[in-house]
Amino acid sequence: MKRYDAIVIGGGHNGLVTAAYLARAKKSVLVLERRPRVGGAAVTEEIFPGFKFTMFSYVVSLLRPEIIRDLDLPRHGLHILPLESTVTPMENGDYLAAWGDHDETRRELYRHSPRDAEAYDEYGRLMHFMAQAVKPILGMVPPDPTSFAPGDLAGLLKLGKHFRALGGERLHALVKLMTMSSADFLDEWFETDVLKATKSASGIIGTFLGPRSPGTAYVLLHHYMGELDGVFRAWGFAKGGTGAVSEAIASAARSFGAEIRCDAGVSKVLVRNGRATGVVLENGDELSAGIVVSSLDPRRTFLQLLASNELPAEFVADIKRFKFRGSSGKVNLALDSLPSFSCMPGIGRQHRGAFSISPSLDYVERAYDDAKYGEFSRRPYMDIVFPSMIDPGMAPPGKHVMSIFVQYAPYNLNGGWTDAKREAFGDAVVNTVESFAPGFKSKILHRQVITPLDIERITGLSEGNIFAGELALHQLFFLRPAPGWAKFATPVRGFYQAGSGTHPGGGIMGASGRLAAMRILKDGGGA
Amino acid sequence: MSLRTTPFHPRTGPLSEGQAWRRWAGYVVASAYELSHDREYHAIRNSAALFDVSPLYKYLVTGRDAARLLDHVVTRNVGKAKVGQVLYTPWCDNEGKQIDDGTISVLGEQTFRMTSADPTLRWLHLNSSGLDVTIQDVSETTAAVSLQGPSSREILQLAAERDLSALKYFRLTSAKIRGIPVTISRTGYTGDLGFEVWVDASQAVPLWDALIETGTPYGITPAGMLALDVARIEAGLLLIEVDYFSSRHALIEAQKSSPLELGLGWTVATDKARYNGQAALDAERTRGPAWQFTGLTVDWDSLEQLYAEVGLPPRLPSQAWRTSVPIYDRSGNKQLGYATSGGWSPLLKRYMALAHLGSEHAPGTEVRMELTVEHRRKQAQAHVTPLPFFNPERKRA
Amino acid sequence: MKYDAIVIGAGANGLVTAHYLARAGKRVLVVEQHPSADPSADVGWIPAAVMRDLRLAGSGLRIDEPDPWITAPLPAGGTLELSRDIARSTEAIRRISPADAGKWPEFCRRMRSLAGVLERLYLVPPPDIESNDVRELTRIAGLGLYVRRLGKQTVIDLARILPMSIAELLDDWFESDVLKGLLGALGVWHLKQGPRSGGTAFNFLHHHAGSPIGVFRPARSNITQALSKLPGVEVRRGARAMVLARNGTATGVVLEKSGETIEAPLVASSAPPRATLQPLAIELYPDFARAVGNIKARGVVARGTLTLEPPPAYSTLCIAPSLDYLERAYDDAKYGKDSTAPYVEVQRTDGRVEVHVQFVPPGTHGGLAERVAQILNVRPNQVELQPAEESLYHGELTLDQILFMRPVPGWSRYRTPIEGLYLCGSGTHPGGGIPGAAGRNAAREIL
Ligand SMILES: Cc1cc2nc3c(=O)[nH]c(=O)nc-3n(C[C@H](O)[C@H](O)[C@H](O)COP(=O)(O)OP(=O)(O)OC[C@H]3O[C@@H](n4cnc5c(N)ncnc54)[C@H](O)[C@@H]3O)c2cc1C
Ligand SMILES: Cc1cc2nc3c(=O)[nH]c(=O)nc-3n(C[C@H](O)[C@H](O)[C@H](O)COP(=O)(O)OP(=O)(O)OC[C@H]3O[C@@H](n4cnc5c(N)ncnc54)[C@H](O)[C@@H]3O)c2cc1C
């Protein structure tokens, strides 16, 4: 039987990135994916003939540019196209729009509040600085503040220096971002409610928090990070959907010699004398390897693939405490034609950007209130894009696909999720859109409703949390996924973690996968 | 949805021969109306050039504490200014670094119009807490043209049907041109005799027509930004985001400049109550600024020689440039600073540049400026020259 | 009359500052807007240093440390009473949840050790992380070392727990709604946050500072009264003061009604930072003025008195039956309404019965007293409430407004950009609920 240098469990984009980097370093690598296709939460599937759905994730901004360069992804088909605008329909029939052109956006904001138009520029500059300040941390293995090891102390010192170098004003802004709610943070800048609502929405993505919950300002920043890499618009759309990102990485990995096996779910990691030696597949096959890497979330990685007696009890307790609390759903639609929003009637360039259903802070906060007590939002926050407007190949000519990211849909719904509840959730989404775009419902040809439970069932992401663990302050950096184990190694020798549940966290970023590969190679890489 | 056009656009639009437009504060304005800006430039120095300067940000500040607010913001003493006066002034952050510069027109005891290059409404509001003032953004409702050049006074006198000879440099008056109420200020961005005419946006087109009709016998010439750029360099006038960065936009400390470093020491009052940046500026004045903003003249012989080496006659920039160019000491090894704007003065027949240098380099100091001759990096000899390069008597007379 | 210093406000912190200054030989005047001293109890830990330095022990200071420290009604009837004795509390908890009882001692121990870290931070000015001064850096390093010496668990707890919500913290430990409710209430004290909001675990620990292990309600005292009687400073009551400043320097105060100006080279204000500084905006750089304007000090508490004859048997009664109850109480406040079912706590101190009602955001408060009366099973005319428009802490104790961020980022050393003007009230480090700590730190910084 062939013995691999490394086996990577999970063919999501992070697992693929790890595999590609290891293979690039001349390791023999096998990726084992449970589903018939790679991609995990970054997949494009033709659910209805001719209509390609970006099933889960739908936009890209965080993907590390060094990965694109190192793996030469454009050669493997990656092409990220800009999303040009964000339009927020308001309850009074007006709208707020942010366009690609700065002057145009400024003029639009000026219409709502002259002062906010100016504050917007200043705010943008600050966030740019802040993202710049935090970015090095994304590419850094988090030092452990509890350790007295020279490496950790040096790391802490370096981190301390880095932050002090920011200077007072930015350091304070960083503390605010780390601790405040996005609503409070934005209150310090703006007076226009709909502007605050739309901005704050990016602070709630993937969390079980509302815009007024402290901790959401950090997520705001997390989503700003993509703006740094010289891209004009932060968010882009991958040609062929986010599945094409995974395919490109897979193709790169294969080109370096990695083997990728689909329909090959792993049931256990084999551990002998405290050291990982291979895996057992769901079909019973055993495969052996020098090292094993899991790109699954921490709960699956440690509580499912391993027996608890193989791990320290304290660590198991920490992993059990790790919060998932999935809160997002997805509705994917096949449309006969594009809907016209009454705030900006007709079909036009606005359809090449996003529509944000976040008409007021109270609206978004009330959506959260529903979820807090175990119901899906009756009028949810939604982020809508029309992938076929950016990449016409996503739907048959003249027809369209519509991707609706929805919050909140709590994983722990009162009474549990059922087929009927799923459809009721779908109805709430569609009816809310209809209220901003009358006539929209009549254009729907097919509908796919995805609840957090569906996300969990299909991708394996526990409780359907899109980031493989909430991006809460106490689950970041050296605490992700557990104190003392934030450096991609695990208590089991030869067993590594590489998924979004590790530092720096979720989104199609690839950073976890890359940092894990670096760590593995530093450790000798199984061979 | 495209860029906004100014209230003069019905007239300026058809004049543009090459459709050469430039963005300015969210508006489009002409780079040059003719295919080359030469004639437009010469009009500034020879007859009269008419510029559309409507995109300037304009704020009307009124109320009991209007002067107090402005004094809190800017470095000059607004409280001491008289009605009818116009002040050119920078304004600073708390560290005495320049945020922007513009003019303040004292329209009445409690009425001021402030112009700025960057949007300033929020800054004024932030400074006004607890004060009895109203701040109105009149950028859109007020249009402005600038009439610059030796014949500008004659043309305006005829158009306004009144004697403007008493209107002194940096003073303003209200007047009517063909019945249109306007404010005329003796100000401009060319360093020449010139005026700016402020008018309600709805009357912009008739005002334009009146000025053109009256001015045609005197050679009035609509002119664009390219011609203006040459003139403002000759006049040694700074341009934000080119010659300096707003301290509120700067990414790093080194990108910031103080008015003392920008040669605007004369605008920093020593006789006023607390204002933004005062303590830092007072200290800097005592210490002496580390940098100066000065002129450079590139020596013709040096230029000629550098080109002769490759068998070419000297090449001159056809337009004013706005890039950062290193300046070295006479040995060519040590960098002393950098030039931020430069170009050929068709009038003075010299290659001039505006530069940031350490304050120790006195006028006449020989330096070197980097330039590219046939794809190769060279250094031309230049001399530190006091600003302005061109300062005609008629400007103030 | 010439003064060396004027202190605005005769609350605990103002008076503490005044007395420290007086002891250093300064002639001090305290100006207080209210005509008479507030008879209500001071809730909070009084640092021993304050008592010692100002010799409060012999001055009529009474500190009430009730036992049991809390009484909470149980849904099935009866009450849960927690006492100062951990073993007795554990037994009380065992009757509602054996599992919780098993965890109680360890929970108390862990919280105590975290609160101990805060206590150490609170009796000195906040660390100045921007400083390049060797002494300050050594001090910060010392704090860091101190924390690390407490052990790995404390470091991890600090990093994990401070940003957490009190609901997450308590859910990690306990199952009983009543227990979580009465503990959770301390986490939202004087905050416009619900128990599910991040940072409420910190607020919980803040209010645990100074209390013995296993006691999660601060002591109550008459420190303001006791300080008022202390000789050595002149107190002028019934006079609202505004700071006077010219060209960046404080020159004294002006009294609002009379217009009288009193000059002094040093003014220390224990009034809320915003109220003190906003009228001086013209003397301030706008970024600083904006930071002052941005201080979150949202009023959410109505304090008041209950007329109960005879006085109740309990010393502290807490009506917060579950975390969801508290969360829903907060939900109303988010949309600007009084809680339909508010969190109510009754405190009997020396025969006075006071009540704390939350959440009560600024507004009209229709029916509030009636609802509180109904919850407490008394007549509405027995309840008298004074809703506070602004935070009684002069600034909410959220993570972005503590330590070197309090009262505004970068100005945590009790100084202001105005020469000679200091802040010394709850709006400064370490904040409300610790009467005298800010006042003492400020006085030491001034001296
Ligand atoms: C609805 C939704 C919308 C999102 N929107 C965006 C967005 O717009 N932009 C963005 O940047 N991010 C978005 N995200 C987040 C982003 O998609 C994820 O963070 C990212 O894709 C996670 O990548 P990963 O490789 O770490 O994990 P995954 O993609 O979860 O990959 C794990 C893989 O492991 C496989 N697997 C599971 N169990 C086993 C097993 N036992 N054996 C073998 N294989 C197994 C799974 O099938 C899966 O392929 C979204 C996520 C969701 C769910
Ligand atoms: C009514 C009230 C109820 C409180 N309830 C609680 C509670 O339940 N739990 C708790 O932990 N803490 C409570 N606190 C807060 C707690 O008492 C304080 O943290 C502590 O007393 C320290 O307060 P301080 O001196 O910093 O501020 P304060 O006690 O607020 O004192 C400031 C003083 O300055 C005076 N003042 C303000 N402006 C002016 C001016 N311009 N001129 C003159 N005087 C001025 C005020 O009248 C006040 O007396 C309460 C405070 C008050 C005022």
PDB file of N, CA and C in Angstrom, chain A residues 95 99 101-104 106-107 110 114-116 118-122 125 128-129 132 169-170 188-190 344 349, chain B residues 1-4 23-27 57 59 119-123 125-126 137-140 248-252 256:
ATOM      1  N   TYR A  95     -33.357  55.188  -1.992  1.00  0.00           N
ATOM      2  CA  TYR A  95     -32.287  54.196  -1.925  1.00  0.00           C
ATOM      3  C   TYR A  95     -31.005  54.873  -1.477  1.00  0.00           C
ATOM      4  N   TRP A  99     -21.233  53.524  -5.533  1.00  0.00           N
ATOM      5  CA  TRP A  99     -20.812  53.143  -6.890  1.00  0.00           C
ATOM      6  C   TRP A  99     -19.317  52.971  -6.948  1.00  0.00           C
ATOM      7  N   ASP A 101     -17.316  54.644  -8.755  1.00  0.00           N
ATOM      8  CA  ASP A 101     -16.625  55.916  -8.876  1.00  0.00           C
ATOM      9  C   ASP A 101     -16.775  56.718  -7.593  1.00  0.00           C
ATOM     10  N   HIS A 102     -15.650  57.170  -7.087  1.00  0.00           N
ATOM     11  CA  HIS A 102     -15.637  57.885  -5.820  1.00  0.00           C
ATOM     12  C   HIS A 102     -16.496  59.148  -5.862  1.00  0.00           C
ATOM     13  N   ASP A 103     -16.346  59.933  -6.914  1.00  0.00           N
ATOM     14  CA  ASP A 103     -17.114  61.180  -6.999  1.00  0.00           C
ATOM     15  C   ASP A 103     -18.609  60.908  -7.021  1.00  0.00           C
ATOM     16  N   GLU A 104     -18.964  59.847  -7.683  1.00  0.00           N
ATOM     17  CA  GLU A 104     -20.380  59.538  -7.795  1.00  0.00           C
ATOM     18  C   GLU A 104     -20.940  59.092  -6.443  1.00  0.00           C
ATOM     19  N   ARG A 106     -19.746  59.899  -3.580  1.00  0.00           N
ATOM     20  CA  ARG A 106     -19.772  61.084  -2.721  1.00  0.00           C
ATOM     21  C   ARG A 106     -21.032  61.911  -2.959  1.00  0.00           C
ATOM     22  N   ARG A 107     -21.362  62.065  -4.214  1.00  0.00           N
ATOM     23  CA  ARG A 107     -22.541  62.860  -4.553  1.00  0.00           C
ATOM     24  C   ARG A 107     -23.807  62.182  -4.036  1.00  0.00           C
ATOM     25  N   TYR A 110     -23.972  62.650  -0.383  1.00  0.00           N
ATOM     26  CA  TYR A 110     -24.258  64.058  -0.127  1.00  0.00           C
ATOM     27  C   TYR A 110     -25.756  64.305  -0.137  1.00  0.00           C
ATOM     28  N   PRO A 114     -24.715  65.822   3.699  1.00  0.00           N
ATOM     29  CA  PRO A 114     -23.445  66.402   3.259  1.00  0.00           C
ATOM     30  C   PRO A 114     -22.301  66.050   4.206  1.00  0.00           C
ATOM     31  N   ARG A 115     -22.595  66.023   5.507  1.00  0.00           N
ATOM     32  CA  ARG A 115     -21.512  65.740   6.434  1.00  0.00           C
ATOM     33  C   ARG A 115     -21.044  64.298   6.315  1.00  0.00           C
ATOM     34  N   ASP A 116     -21.995  63.396   6.118  1.00  0.00           N
ATOM     35  CA  ASP A 116     -21.608  61.994   5.981  1.00  0.00           C
ATOM     36  C   ASP A 116     -20.766  61.776   4.732  1.00  0.00           C
ATOM     37  N   GLU A 118     -18.520  63.615   3.615  1.00  0.00           N
ATOM     38  CA  GLU A 118     -17.130  63.885   3.962  1.00  0.00           C
ATOM     39  C   GLU A 118     -16.600  62.871   4.961  1.00  0.00           C
ATOM     40  N   ALA A 119     -17.456  62.528   5.923  1.00  0.00           N
ATOM     41  CA  ALA A 119     -17.024  61.564   6.939  1.00  0.00           C
ATOM     42  C   ALA A 119     -16.674  60.230   6.279  1.00  0.00           C
ATOM     43  N   TYR A 120     -17.380  59.909   5.222  1.00  0.00           N
ATOM     44  CA  TYR A 120     -17.182  58.647   4.518  1.00  0.00           C
ATOM     45  C   TYR A 120     -15.740  58.502   4.030  1.00  0.00           C
ATOM     46  N   ASP A 121     -15.211  59.593   3.508  1.00  0.00           N
ATOM     47  CA  ASP A 121     -13.824  59.558   3.032  1.00  0.00           C
ATOM     48  C   ASP A 121     -12.867  59.341   4.188  1.00  0.00           C
ATOM     49  N   GLU A 122     -13.106  60.068   5.250  1.00  0.00           N
ATOM     50  CA  GLU A 122     -12.225  59.953   6.401  1.00  0.00           C
ATOM     51  C   GLU A 122     -12.318  58.555   7.010  1.00  0.00           C
ATOM     52  N   ARG A 125     -10.467  56.111   4.907  1.00  0.00           N
ATOM     53  CA  ARG A 125      -9.020  56.194   5.122  1.00  0.00           C
ATOM     54  C   ARG A 125      -8.641  55.481   6.404  1.00  0.00           C
ATOM     55  N   HIS A 128      -8.826  51.796   6.039  1.00  0.00           N
ATOM     56  CA  HIS A 128      -7.702  51.371   5.212  1.00  0.00           C
ATOM     57  C   HIS A 128      -6.451  51.208   6.084  1.00  0.00           C
ATOM     58  N   PHE A 129      -6.200  52.218   6.903  1.00  0.00           N
ATOM     59  CA  PHE A 129      -5.065  52.134   7.827  1.00  0.00           C
ATOM     60  C   PHE A 129      -5.198  50.915   8.730  1.00  0.00           C
ATOM     61  N   GLN A 132      -4.601  47.731   7.172  1.00  0.00           N
ATOM     62  CA  GLN A 132      -3.171  47.621   6.941  1.00  0.00           C
ATOM     63  C   GLN A 132      -2.454  47.197   8.227  1.00  0.00           C
ATOM     64  N   GLU A 169      -3.554  57.526  17.732  1.00  0.00           N
ATOM     65  CA  GLU A 169      -4.891  57.614  17.148  1.00  0.00           C
ATOM     66  C   GLU A 169      -5.349  56.282  16.559  1.00  0.00           C
ATOM     67  N   ARG A 170      -4.447  55.645  15.836  1.00  0.00           N
ATOM     68  CA  ARG A 170      -4.838  54.399  15.164  1.00  0.00           C
ATOM     69  C   ARG A 170      -4.899  53.240  16.150  1.00  0.00           C
ATOM     70  N   GLU A 188     -20.199  56.913  15.640  1.00  0.00           N
ATOM     71  CA  GLU A 188     -19.179  57.931  15.863  1.00  0.00           C
ATOM     72  C   GLU A 188     -18.838  58.671  14.570  1.00  0.00           C
ATOM     73  N   TRP A 189     -19.265  58.103  13.468  1.00  0.00           N
ATOM     74  CA  TRP A 189     -18.906  58.705  12.178  1.00  0.00           C
ATOM     75  C   TRP A 189     -20.082  59.304  11.421  1.00  0.00           C
ATOM     76  N   PHE A 190     -21.192  58.606  11.424  1.00  0.00           N
ATOM     77  CA  PHE A 190     -22.251  58.966  10.476  1.00  0.00           C
ATOM     78  C   PHE A 190     -23.576  59.283  11.159  1.00  0.00           C
ATOM     79  N   MET A 344     -35.267  51.974  -7.676  1.00  0.00           N
ATOM     80  CA  MET A 344     -34.434  52.342  -8.825  1.00  0.00           C
ATOM     81  C   MET A 344     -34.943  51.510 -10.004  1.00  0.00           C
ATOM     82  N   ARG A 349     -27.233  48.998 -14.600  1.00  0.00           N
ATOM     83  CA  ARG A 349     -25.936  48.663 -14.014  1.00  0.00           C
ATOM     84  C   ARG A 349     -26.072  48.271 -12.555  1.00  0.00           C
TER      85      ARG A 349
ATOM     86  N   MET B   1     -25.517  58.127 -15.307  1.00  0.00           N
ATOM     87  CA  MET B   1     -25.044  59.008 -14.235  1.00  0.00           C
ATOM     88  C   MET B   1     -23.587  59.302 -14.451  1.00  0.00           C
ATOM     89  N   SER B   2     -23.308  60.500 -14.852  1.00  0.00           N
ATOM     90  CA  SER B   2     -21.919  60.803 -15.147  1.00  0.00           C
ATOM     91  C   SER B   2     -21.452  61.900 -14.215  1.00  0.00           C
ATOM     92  N   LEU B   3     -20.307  62.464 -14.507  1.00  0.00           N
ATOM     93  CA  LEU B   3     -19.804  63.539 -13.676  1.00  0.00           C
ATOM     94  C   LEU B   3     -20.656  64.771 -13.879  1.00  0.00           C
ATOM     95  N   ARG B   4     -20.587  65.620 -12.914  1.00  0.00           N
ATOM     96  CA  ARG B   4     -21.383  66.830 -12.958  1.00  0.00           C
ATOM     97  C   ARG B   4     -20.681  67.867 -13.832  1.00  0.00           C
ATOM     98  N   ARG B  23     -11.096  66.142 -14.384  1.00  0.00           N
ATOM     99  CA  ARG B  23     -11.945  66.105 -13.203  1.00  0.00           C
ATOM    100  C   ARG B  23     -11.468  67.099 -12.175  1.00  0.00           C
ATOM    101  N   TRP B  24     -12.401  67.776 -11.579  1.00  0.00           N
ATOM    102  CA  TRP B  24     -12.054  68.662 -10.478  1.00  0.00           C
ATOM    103  C   TRP B  24     -13.228  68.625  -9.500  1.00  0.00           C
ATOM    104  N   ALA B  25     -13.011  68.059  -8.352  1.00  0.00           N
ATOM    105  CA  ALA B  25     -14.003  68.024  -7.283  1.00  0.00           C
ATOM    106  C   ALA B  25     -15.351  67.477  -7.769  1.00  0.00           C
ATOM    107  N   GLY B  26     -15.299  66.445  -8.578  1.00  0.00           N
ATOM    108  CA  GLY B  26     -16.543  65.814  -9.013  1.00  0.00           C
ATOM    109  C   GLY B  26     -17.173  66.476 -10.220  1.00  0.00           C
ATOM    110  N   TYR B  27     -16.520  67.522 -10.756  1.00  0.00           N
ATOM    111  CA  TYR B  27     -17.029  68.198 -11.950  1.00  0.00           C
ATOM    112  C   TYR B  27     -16.062  67.938 -13.107  1.00  0.00           C
ATOM    113  N   TYR B  57     -14.834  74.419  -3.591  1.00  0.00           N
ATOM    114  CA  TYR B  57     -15.823  74.274  -2.510  1.00  0.00           C
ATOM    115  C   TYR B  57     -16.014  75.636  -1.858  1.00  0.00           C
ATOM    116  N   TYR B  59     -18.247  77.827   1.137  1.00  0.00           N
ATOM    117  CA  TYR B  59     -19.117  77.761   2.318  1.00  0.00           C
ATOM    118  C   TYR B  59     -19.434  79.162   2.788  1.00  0.00           C
ATOM    119  N   PRO B 119     -13.386  69.153   0.440  1.00  0.00           N
ATOM    120  CA  PRO B 119     -14.628  69.404   1.175  1.00  0.00           C
ATOM    121  C   PRO B 119     -14.309  69.744   2.639  1.00  0.00           C
ATOM    122  N   THR B 120     -14.938  70.756   3.162  1.00  0.00           N
ATOM    123  CA  THR B 120     -14.556  71.265   4.479  1.00  0.00           C
ATOM    124  C   THR B 120     -15.754  71.437   5.399  1.00  0.00           C
ATOM    125  N   LEU B 121     -16.914  71.052   4.917  1.00  0.00           N
ATOM    126  CA  LEU B 121     -18.127  71.253   5.705  1.00  0.00           C
ATOM    127  C   LEU B 121     -18.037  70.558   7.057  1.00  0.00           C
ATOM    128  N   ARG B 122     -17.619  69.307   7.044  1.00  0.00           N
ATOM    129  CA  ARG B 122     -17.558  68.539   8.279  1.00  0.00           C
ATOM    130  C   ARG B 122     -16.532  69.137   9.240  1.00  0.00           C
ATOM    131  N   TRP B 123     -15.423  69.550   8.689  1.00  0.00           N
ATOM    132  CA  TRP B 123     -14.380  70.126   9.529  1.00  0.00           C
ATOM    133  C   TRP B 123     -14.906  71.395  10.214  1.00  0.00           C
ATOM    134  N   HIS B 125     -17.992  72.064  10.844  1.00  0.00           N
ATOM    135  CA  HIS B 125     -18.981  71.654  11.844  1.00  0.00           C
ATOM    136  C   HIS B 125     -18.300  71.140  13.103  1.00  0.00           C
ATOM    137  N   LEU B 126     -17.274  70.325  12.906  1.00  0.00           N
ATOM    138  CA  LEU B 126     -16.583  69.758  14.070  1.00  0.00           C
ATOM    139  C   LEU B 126     -15.966  70.853  14.929  1.00  0.00           C
ATOM    140  N   ASP B 137     -23.271  75.039   2.833  1.00  0.00           N
ATOM    141  CA  ASP B 137     -22.467  74.647   1.688  1.00  0.00           C
ATOM    142  C   ASP B 137     -23.089  75.288   0.456  1.00  0.00           C
ATOM    143  N   VAL B 138     -22.422  76.296  -0.103  1.00  0.00           N
ATOM    144  CA  VAL B 138     -22.971  76.985  -1.275  1.00  0.00           C
ATOM    145  C   VAL B 138     -22.182  76.619  -2.532  1.00  0.00           C
ATOM    146  N   SER B 139     -21.483  75.498  -2.452  1.00  0.00           N
ATOM    147  CA  SER B 139     -20.649  75.092  -3.592  1.00  0.00           C
ATOM    148  C   SER B 139     -21.460  74.974  -4.873  1.00  0.00           C
ATOM    149  N   GLU B 140     -22.639  74.400  -4.763  1.00  0.00           N
ATOM    150  CA  GLU B 140     -23.434  74.168  -5.965  1.00  0.00           C
ATOM    151  C   GLU B 140     -24.168  75.403  -6.426  1.00  0.00           C
ATOM    152  N   ARG B 248      -4.662  65.518   6.793  1.00  0.00           N
ATOM    153  CA  ARG B 248      -5.715  64.552   7.126  1.00  0.00           C
ATOM    154  C   ARG B 248      -5.799  63.429   6.087  1.00  0.00           C
ATOM    155  N   HIS B 249      -5.033  63.560   5.015  1.00  0.00           N
ATOM    156  CA  HIS B 249      -4.999  62.472   4.026  1.00  0.00           C
ATOM    157  C   HIS B 249      -3.674  61.725   4.076  1.00  0.00           C
ATOM    158  N   ALA B 250      -2.690  62.366   4.667  1.00  0.00           N
ATOM    159  CA  ALA B 250      -1.346  61.793   4.627  1.00  0.00           C
ATOM    160  C   ALA B 250      -1.351  60.425   5.291  1.00  0.00           C
ATOM    161  N   LEU B 251      -0.600  59.510   4.706  1.00  0.00           N
ATOM    162  CA  LEU B 251      -0.542  58.161   5.267  1.00  0.00           C
ATOM    163  C   LEU B 251       0.530  58.064   6.335  1.00  0.00           C
ATOM    164  N   ILE B 252       1.556  58.851   6.177  1.00  0.00           N
ATOM    165  CA  ILE B 252       2.645  58.810   7.155  1.00  0.00           C
ATOM    166  C   ILE B 252       3.040  60.243   7.499  1.00  0.00           C
ATOM    167  N   LYS B 256       3.439  65.045   5.660  1.00  0.00           N
ATOM    168  CA  LYS B 256       2.776  66.259   6.108  1.00  0.00           C
ATOM    169  C   LYS B 256       3.716  67.456   6.045  1.00  0.00           C
TER     170      LYS B 256
END
